[in-house]
CSV table of C-alpha atoms and ligand atoms in Angstrom, one decimal:
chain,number,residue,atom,x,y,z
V,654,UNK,CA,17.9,14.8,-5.9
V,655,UNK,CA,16.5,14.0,-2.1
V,656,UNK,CA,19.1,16.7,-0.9
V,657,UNK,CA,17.7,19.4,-3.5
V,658,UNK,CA,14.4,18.5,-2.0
V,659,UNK,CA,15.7,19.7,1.3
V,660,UNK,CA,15.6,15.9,2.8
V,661,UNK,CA,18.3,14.4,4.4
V,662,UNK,CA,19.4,12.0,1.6
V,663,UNK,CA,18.8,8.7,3.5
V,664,UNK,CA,20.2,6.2,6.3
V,665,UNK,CA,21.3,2.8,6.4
V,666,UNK,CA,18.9,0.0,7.4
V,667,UNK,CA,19.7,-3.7,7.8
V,668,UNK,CA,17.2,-6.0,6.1
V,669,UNK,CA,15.5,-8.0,9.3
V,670,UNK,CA,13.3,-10.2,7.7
V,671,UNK,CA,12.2,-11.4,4.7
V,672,UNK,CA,9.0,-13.2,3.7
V,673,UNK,CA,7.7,-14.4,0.5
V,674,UNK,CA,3.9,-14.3,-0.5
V,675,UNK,CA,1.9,-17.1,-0.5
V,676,UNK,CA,3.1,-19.8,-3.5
V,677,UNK,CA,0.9,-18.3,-5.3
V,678,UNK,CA,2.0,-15.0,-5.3
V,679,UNK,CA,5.5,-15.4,-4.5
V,680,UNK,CA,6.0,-12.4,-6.5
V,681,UNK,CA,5.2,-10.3,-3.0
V,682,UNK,CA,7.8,-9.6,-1.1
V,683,UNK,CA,7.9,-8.4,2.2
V,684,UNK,CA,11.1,-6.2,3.5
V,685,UNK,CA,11.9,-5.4,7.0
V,686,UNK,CA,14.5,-3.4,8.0
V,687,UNK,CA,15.9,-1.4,11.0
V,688,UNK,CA,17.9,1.7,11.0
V,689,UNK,CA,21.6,1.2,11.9
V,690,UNK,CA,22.1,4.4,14.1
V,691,UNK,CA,19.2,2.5,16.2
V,692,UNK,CA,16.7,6.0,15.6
V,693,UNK,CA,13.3,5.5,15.3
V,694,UNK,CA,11.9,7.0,12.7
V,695,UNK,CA,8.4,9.2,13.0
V,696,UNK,CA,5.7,9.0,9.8
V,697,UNK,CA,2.6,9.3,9.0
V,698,UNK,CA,0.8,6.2,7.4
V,699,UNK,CA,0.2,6.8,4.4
V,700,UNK,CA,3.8,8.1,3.3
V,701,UNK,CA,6.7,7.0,1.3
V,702,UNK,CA,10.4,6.3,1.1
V,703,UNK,CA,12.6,5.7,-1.3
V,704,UNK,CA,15.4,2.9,-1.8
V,705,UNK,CA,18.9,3.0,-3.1
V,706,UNK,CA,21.2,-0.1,-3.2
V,707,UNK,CA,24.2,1.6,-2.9
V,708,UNK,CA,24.9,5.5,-1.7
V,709,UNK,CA,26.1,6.8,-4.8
V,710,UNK,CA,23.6,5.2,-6.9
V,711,UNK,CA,21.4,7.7,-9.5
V,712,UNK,CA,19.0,4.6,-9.1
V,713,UNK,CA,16.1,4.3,-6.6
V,714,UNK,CA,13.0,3.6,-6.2
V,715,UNK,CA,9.9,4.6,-4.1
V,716,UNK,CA,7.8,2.2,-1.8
V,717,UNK,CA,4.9,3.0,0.5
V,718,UNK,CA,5.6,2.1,3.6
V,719,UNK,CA,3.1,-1.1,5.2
V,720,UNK,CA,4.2,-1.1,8.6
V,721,UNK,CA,2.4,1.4,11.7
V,722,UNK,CA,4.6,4.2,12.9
V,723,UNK,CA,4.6,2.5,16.6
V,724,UNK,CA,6.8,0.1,15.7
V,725,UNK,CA,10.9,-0.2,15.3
V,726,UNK,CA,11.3,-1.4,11.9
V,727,UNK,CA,10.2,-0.2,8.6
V,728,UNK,CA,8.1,-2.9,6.5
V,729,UNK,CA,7.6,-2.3,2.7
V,730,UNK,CA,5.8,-4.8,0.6
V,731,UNK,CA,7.4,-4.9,-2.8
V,732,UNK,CA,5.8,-6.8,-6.0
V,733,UNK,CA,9.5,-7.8,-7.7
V,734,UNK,CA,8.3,-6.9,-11.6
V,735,UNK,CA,12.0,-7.9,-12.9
V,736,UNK,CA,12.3,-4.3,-13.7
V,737,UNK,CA,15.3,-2.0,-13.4
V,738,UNK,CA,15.4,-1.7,-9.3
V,739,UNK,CA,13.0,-5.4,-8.5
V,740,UNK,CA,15.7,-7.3,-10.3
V,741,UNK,CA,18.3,-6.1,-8.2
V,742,UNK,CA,15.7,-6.1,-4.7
V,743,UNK,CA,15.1,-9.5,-5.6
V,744,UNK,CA,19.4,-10.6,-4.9
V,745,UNK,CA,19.0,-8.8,-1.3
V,746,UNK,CA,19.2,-11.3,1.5
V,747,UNK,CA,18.4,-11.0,5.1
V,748,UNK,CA,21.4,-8.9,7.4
V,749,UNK,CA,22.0,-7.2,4.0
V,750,UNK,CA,22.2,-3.3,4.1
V,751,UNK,CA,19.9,-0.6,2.4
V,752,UNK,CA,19.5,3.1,2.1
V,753,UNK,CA,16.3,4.3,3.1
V,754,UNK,CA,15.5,8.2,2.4
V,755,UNK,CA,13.2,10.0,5.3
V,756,UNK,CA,9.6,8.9,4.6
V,757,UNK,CA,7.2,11.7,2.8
V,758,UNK,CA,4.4,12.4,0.9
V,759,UNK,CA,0.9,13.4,1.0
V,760,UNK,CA,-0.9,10.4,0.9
V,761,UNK,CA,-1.9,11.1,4.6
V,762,UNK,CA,-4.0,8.9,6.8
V,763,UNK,CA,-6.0,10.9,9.1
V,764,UNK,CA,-7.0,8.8,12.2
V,765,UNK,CA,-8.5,10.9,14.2
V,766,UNK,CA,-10.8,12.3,11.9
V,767,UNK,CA,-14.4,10.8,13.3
V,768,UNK,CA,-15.6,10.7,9.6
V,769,UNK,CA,-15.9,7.4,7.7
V,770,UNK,CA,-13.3,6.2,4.9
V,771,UNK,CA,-13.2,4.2,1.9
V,772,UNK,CA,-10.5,2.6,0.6
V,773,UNK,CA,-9.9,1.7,-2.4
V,774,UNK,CA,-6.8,-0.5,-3.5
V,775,UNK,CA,-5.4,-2.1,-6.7
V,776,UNK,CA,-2.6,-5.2,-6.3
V,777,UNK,CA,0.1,-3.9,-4.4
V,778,UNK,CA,-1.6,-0.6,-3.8
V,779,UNK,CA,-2.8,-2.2,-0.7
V,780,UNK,CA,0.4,-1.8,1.2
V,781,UNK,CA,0.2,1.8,3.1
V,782,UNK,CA,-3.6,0.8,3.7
V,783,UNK,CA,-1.6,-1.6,6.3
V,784,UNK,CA,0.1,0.7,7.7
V,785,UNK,CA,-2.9,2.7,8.2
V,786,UNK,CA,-4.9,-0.6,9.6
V,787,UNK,CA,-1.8,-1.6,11.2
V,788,UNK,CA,-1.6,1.7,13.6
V,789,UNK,CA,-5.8,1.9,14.3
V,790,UNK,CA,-5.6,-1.7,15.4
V,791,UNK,CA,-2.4,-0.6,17.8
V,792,UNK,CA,-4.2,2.3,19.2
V,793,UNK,CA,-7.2,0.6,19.4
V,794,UNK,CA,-9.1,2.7,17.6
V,795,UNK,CA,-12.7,1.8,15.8
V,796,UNK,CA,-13.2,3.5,12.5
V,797,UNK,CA,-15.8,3.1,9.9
V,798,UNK,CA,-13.7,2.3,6.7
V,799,UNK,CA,-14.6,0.2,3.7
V,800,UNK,CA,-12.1,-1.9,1.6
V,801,UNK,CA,-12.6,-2.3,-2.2
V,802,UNK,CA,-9.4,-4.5,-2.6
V,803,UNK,CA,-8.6,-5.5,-6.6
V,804,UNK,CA,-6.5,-8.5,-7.3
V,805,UNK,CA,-5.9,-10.4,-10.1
V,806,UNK,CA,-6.4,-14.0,-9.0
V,807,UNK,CA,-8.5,-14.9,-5.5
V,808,UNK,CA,-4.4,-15.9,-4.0
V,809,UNK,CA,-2.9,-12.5,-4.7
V,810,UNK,CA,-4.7,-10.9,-1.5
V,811,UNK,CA,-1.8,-10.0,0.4
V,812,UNK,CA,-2.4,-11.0,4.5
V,813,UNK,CA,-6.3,-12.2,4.3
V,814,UNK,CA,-5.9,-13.4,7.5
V,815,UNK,CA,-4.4,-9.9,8.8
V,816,UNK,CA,-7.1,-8.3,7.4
V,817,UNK,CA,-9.7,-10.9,8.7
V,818,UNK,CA,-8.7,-9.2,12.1
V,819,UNK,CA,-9.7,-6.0,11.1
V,820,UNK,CA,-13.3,-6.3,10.8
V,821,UNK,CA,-13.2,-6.1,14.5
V,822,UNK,CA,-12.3,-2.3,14.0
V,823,UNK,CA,-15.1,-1.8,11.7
V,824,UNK,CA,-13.2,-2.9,8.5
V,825,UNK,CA,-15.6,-4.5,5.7
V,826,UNK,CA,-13.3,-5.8,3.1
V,827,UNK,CA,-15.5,-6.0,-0.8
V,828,UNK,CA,-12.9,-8.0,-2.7
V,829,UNK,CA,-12.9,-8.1,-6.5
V,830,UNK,CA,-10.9,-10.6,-8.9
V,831,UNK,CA,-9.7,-9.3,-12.3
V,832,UNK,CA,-8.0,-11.8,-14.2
V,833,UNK,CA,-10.1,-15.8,-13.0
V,834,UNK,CA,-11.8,-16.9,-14.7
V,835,UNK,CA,-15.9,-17.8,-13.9
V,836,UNK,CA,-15.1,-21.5,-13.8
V,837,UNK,CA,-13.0,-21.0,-10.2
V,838,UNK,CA,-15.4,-20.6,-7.5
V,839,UNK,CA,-14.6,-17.0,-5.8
V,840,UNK,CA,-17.4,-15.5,-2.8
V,841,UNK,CA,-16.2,-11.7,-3.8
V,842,UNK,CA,-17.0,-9.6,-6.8
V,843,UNK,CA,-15.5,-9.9,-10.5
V,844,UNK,CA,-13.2,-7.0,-12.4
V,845,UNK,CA,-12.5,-3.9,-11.5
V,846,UNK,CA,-13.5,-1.5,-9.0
V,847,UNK,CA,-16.5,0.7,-10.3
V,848,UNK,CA,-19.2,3.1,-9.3
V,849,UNK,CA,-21.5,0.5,-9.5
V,850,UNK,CA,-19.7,-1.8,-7.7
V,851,UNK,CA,-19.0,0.9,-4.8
V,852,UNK,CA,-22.3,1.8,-4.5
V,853,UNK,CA,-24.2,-1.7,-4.3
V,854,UNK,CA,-21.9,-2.4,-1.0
V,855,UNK,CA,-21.3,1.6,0.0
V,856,UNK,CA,-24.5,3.5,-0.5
V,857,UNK,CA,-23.2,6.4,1.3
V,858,UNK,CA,-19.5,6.6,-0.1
V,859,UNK,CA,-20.1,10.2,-0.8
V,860,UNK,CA,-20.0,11.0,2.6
V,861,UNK,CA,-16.4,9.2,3.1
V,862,UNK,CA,-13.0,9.9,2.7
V,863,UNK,CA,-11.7,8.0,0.2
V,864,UNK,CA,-8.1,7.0,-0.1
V,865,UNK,CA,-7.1,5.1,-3.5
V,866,UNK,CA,-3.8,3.6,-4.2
V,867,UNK,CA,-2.7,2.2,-7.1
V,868,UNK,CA,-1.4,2.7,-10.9
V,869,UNK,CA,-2.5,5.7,-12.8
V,870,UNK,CA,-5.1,4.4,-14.8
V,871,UNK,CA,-6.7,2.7,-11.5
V,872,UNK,CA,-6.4,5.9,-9.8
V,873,UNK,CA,-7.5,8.5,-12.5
V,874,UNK,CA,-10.5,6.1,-14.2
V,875,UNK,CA,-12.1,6.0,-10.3
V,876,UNK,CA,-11.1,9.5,-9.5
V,877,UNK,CA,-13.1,10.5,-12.7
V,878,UNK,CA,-15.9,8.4,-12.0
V,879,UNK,CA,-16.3,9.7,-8.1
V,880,UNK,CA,-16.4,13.0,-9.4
V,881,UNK,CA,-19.1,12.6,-12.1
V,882,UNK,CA,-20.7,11.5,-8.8
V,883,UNK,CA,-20.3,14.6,-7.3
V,884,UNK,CA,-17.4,14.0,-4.8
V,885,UNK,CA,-15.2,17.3,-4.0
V,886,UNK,CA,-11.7,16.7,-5.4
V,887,UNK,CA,-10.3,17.3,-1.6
V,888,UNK,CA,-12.5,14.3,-0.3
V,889,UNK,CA,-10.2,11.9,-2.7
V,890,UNK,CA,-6.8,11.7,-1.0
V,891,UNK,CA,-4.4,10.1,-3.9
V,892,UNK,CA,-1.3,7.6,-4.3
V,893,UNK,CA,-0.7,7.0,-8.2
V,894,UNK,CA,2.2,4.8,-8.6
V,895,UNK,CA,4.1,4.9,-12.2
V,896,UNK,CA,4.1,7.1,-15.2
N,1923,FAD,C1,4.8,6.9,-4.0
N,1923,FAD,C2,5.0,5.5,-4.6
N,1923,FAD,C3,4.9,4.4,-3.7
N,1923,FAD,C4,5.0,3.1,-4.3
N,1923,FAD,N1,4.9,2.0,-3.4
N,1923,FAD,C5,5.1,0.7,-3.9
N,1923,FAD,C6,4.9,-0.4,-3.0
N,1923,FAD,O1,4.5,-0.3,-1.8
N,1923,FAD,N2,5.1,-1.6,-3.5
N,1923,FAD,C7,5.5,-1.8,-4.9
N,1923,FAD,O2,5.7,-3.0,-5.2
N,1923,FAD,N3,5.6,-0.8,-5.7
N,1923,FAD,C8,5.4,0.5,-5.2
N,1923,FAD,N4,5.7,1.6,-6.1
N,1923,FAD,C9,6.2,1.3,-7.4
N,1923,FAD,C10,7.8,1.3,-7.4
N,1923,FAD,O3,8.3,2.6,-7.1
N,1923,FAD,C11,8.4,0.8,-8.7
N,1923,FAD,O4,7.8,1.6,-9.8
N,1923,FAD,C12,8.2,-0.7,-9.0
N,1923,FAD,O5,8.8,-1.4,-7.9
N,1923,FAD,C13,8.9,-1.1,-10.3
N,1923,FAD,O6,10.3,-0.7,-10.3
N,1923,FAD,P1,11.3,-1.4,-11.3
N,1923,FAD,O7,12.5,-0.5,-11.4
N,1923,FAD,O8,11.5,-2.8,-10.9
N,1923,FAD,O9,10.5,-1.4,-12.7
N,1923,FAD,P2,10.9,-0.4,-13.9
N,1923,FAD,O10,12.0,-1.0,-14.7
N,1923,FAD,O11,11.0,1.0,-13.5
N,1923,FAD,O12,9.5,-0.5,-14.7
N,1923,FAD,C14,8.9,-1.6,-15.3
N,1923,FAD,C15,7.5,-1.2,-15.8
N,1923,FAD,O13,6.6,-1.9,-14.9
N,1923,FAD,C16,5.6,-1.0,-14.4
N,1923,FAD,N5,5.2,-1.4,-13.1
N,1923,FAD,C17,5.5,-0.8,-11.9
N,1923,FAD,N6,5.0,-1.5,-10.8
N,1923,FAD,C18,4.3,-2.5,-11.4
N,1923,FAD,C19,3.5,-3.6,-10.8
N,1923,FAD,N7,3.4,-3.7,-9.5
N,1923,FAD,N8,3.0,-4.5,-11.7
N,1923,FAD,C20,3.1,-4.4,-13.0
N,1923,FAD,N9,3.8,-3.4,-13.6
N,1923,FAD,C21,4.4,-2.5,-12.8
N,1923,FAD,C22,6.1,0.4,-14.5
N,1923,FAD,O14,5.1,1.4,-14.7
N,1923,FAD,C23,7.1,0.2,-15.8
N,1923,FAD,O15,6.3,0.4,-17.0
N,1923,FAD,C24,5.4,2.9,-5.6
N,1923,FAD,C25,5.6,4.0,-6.4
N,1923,FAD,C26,5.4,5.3,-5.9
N,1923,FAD,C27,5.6,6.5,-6.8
């Protein structure tokens, strides 16, 4: 399918490291791997690659990638679900092998742009916003961005402390919980990400670029509501994960 796409199918990586979320969310999974043949490979942050376990397999899935382009490994952060391809993810261990197609998509961060940027994330929908945070902070780069990051409970942020660190870029992080309850004390906002919600913290948001990542209904309900807003349909850049 890759190879009808014109992409060279994929290359072998080894699986570096390995790292477990928090114990609360042990669910998250981070993967990094280096290419065998020792190339480095060129991306934008923002894009995508797909995994197979094996070279013939029909099976594969695709993952955004988290880590910057500077560096020598690729690092995806996987939620393992116990579906079809996270069951079998979840039996990889470290020095393990993996096939890793050419990273695409058009999900692009634009860093030089001087504009400002909103983000907007939903669970694991955080990860290429890493990658993108991950590359401004190696550059050394200032940007204006805000960070509407949903979770379900206030121990599913992914790296708090990493992201602690990019305030100093001009990162201001609005975190939302989904699923606690009132009774467990929480500083951020409470469910999901919302006009109203994106305009008590980002009055100007209509003069951002906003980049959303997330599942479809996360994606299309805010895409909707930025619209009735009066956003242009080009200043939304878009990641929707599933069907
Ligand atoms: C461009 C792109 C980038 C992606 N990047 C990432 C990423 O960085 N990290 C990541 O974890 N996933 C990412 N995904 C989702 C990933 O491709 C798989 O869909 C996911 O890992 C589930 O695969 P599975 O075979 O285990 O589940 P399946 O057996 O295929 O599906 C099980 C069901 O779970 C749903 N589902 C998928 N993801 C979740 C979730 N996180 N929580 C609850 N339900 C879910 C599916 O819609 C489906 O209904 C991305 C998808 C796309 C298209």
């Amino acid at each position: 399918m890759l190879g009808k796409m014109g992409l060279k199918p994929f290359s072998i990586y080894e699986i570096n490291e390995l790292t477990h979320g928090e114990p609360d969310s042990p669910r998250i999974v981070s993967f990094k791997m280096r290419p065998k043949d020792g190339q480095k490979v060129t991306f934008i942050p923002g894009m995508f690659s797909s995994l197979f376990l094996n070279p013939n397999d029909k099976l594969f899935r695709s993952y955004s990638i988290a880590s910057s382009p500077n560096e020598d490994y690729l690092e995806f952060m996987i939620e393992l679900i116990n579906g079809k391809f996270t069951s079998q993810l979840a039996k990889l261990k470290e020095g393990d092998e993996i096939y890793v197609s050419e990273p695409r998509g058009a999900f692009l961060f634009d860093s030089n742009g001087g504009g400002k940027d909103m983000f907007l994330a939903a669970g694991i929908g955080i990860a290429p916003f890493f990658s993108m945070l991950r590359y401004l902070k190696q550059m050394n780069q200032k940007k204006d961005i805000y960070l509407f990051y949903s979770i379900k409970h206030r121990d599913d942020i992914v790296n708090p402390l990493e992201l602690e660190t990019y305030k100093a870029l001009g990162l201001k992080v609005i975190y939302t919980v989904t699923r606690d309850p009132d009774s467990i004390p929480w500083n951020g906002e409470r469910g999901r990400i919302n006009i109203k919600m994106i305009q008590s913290h980002a009055p100007d948001f209509a003069h951002r670029t906003v980049y959303l990542c997330g599942g479809i209904k996360f994606v299309k309900d805010l895409v909707e509501e930025l619209k009735a807003e009066g956003m242009k349909d080009e200043e939304i850049k878009r990641d929707i994960w599933g069907e």
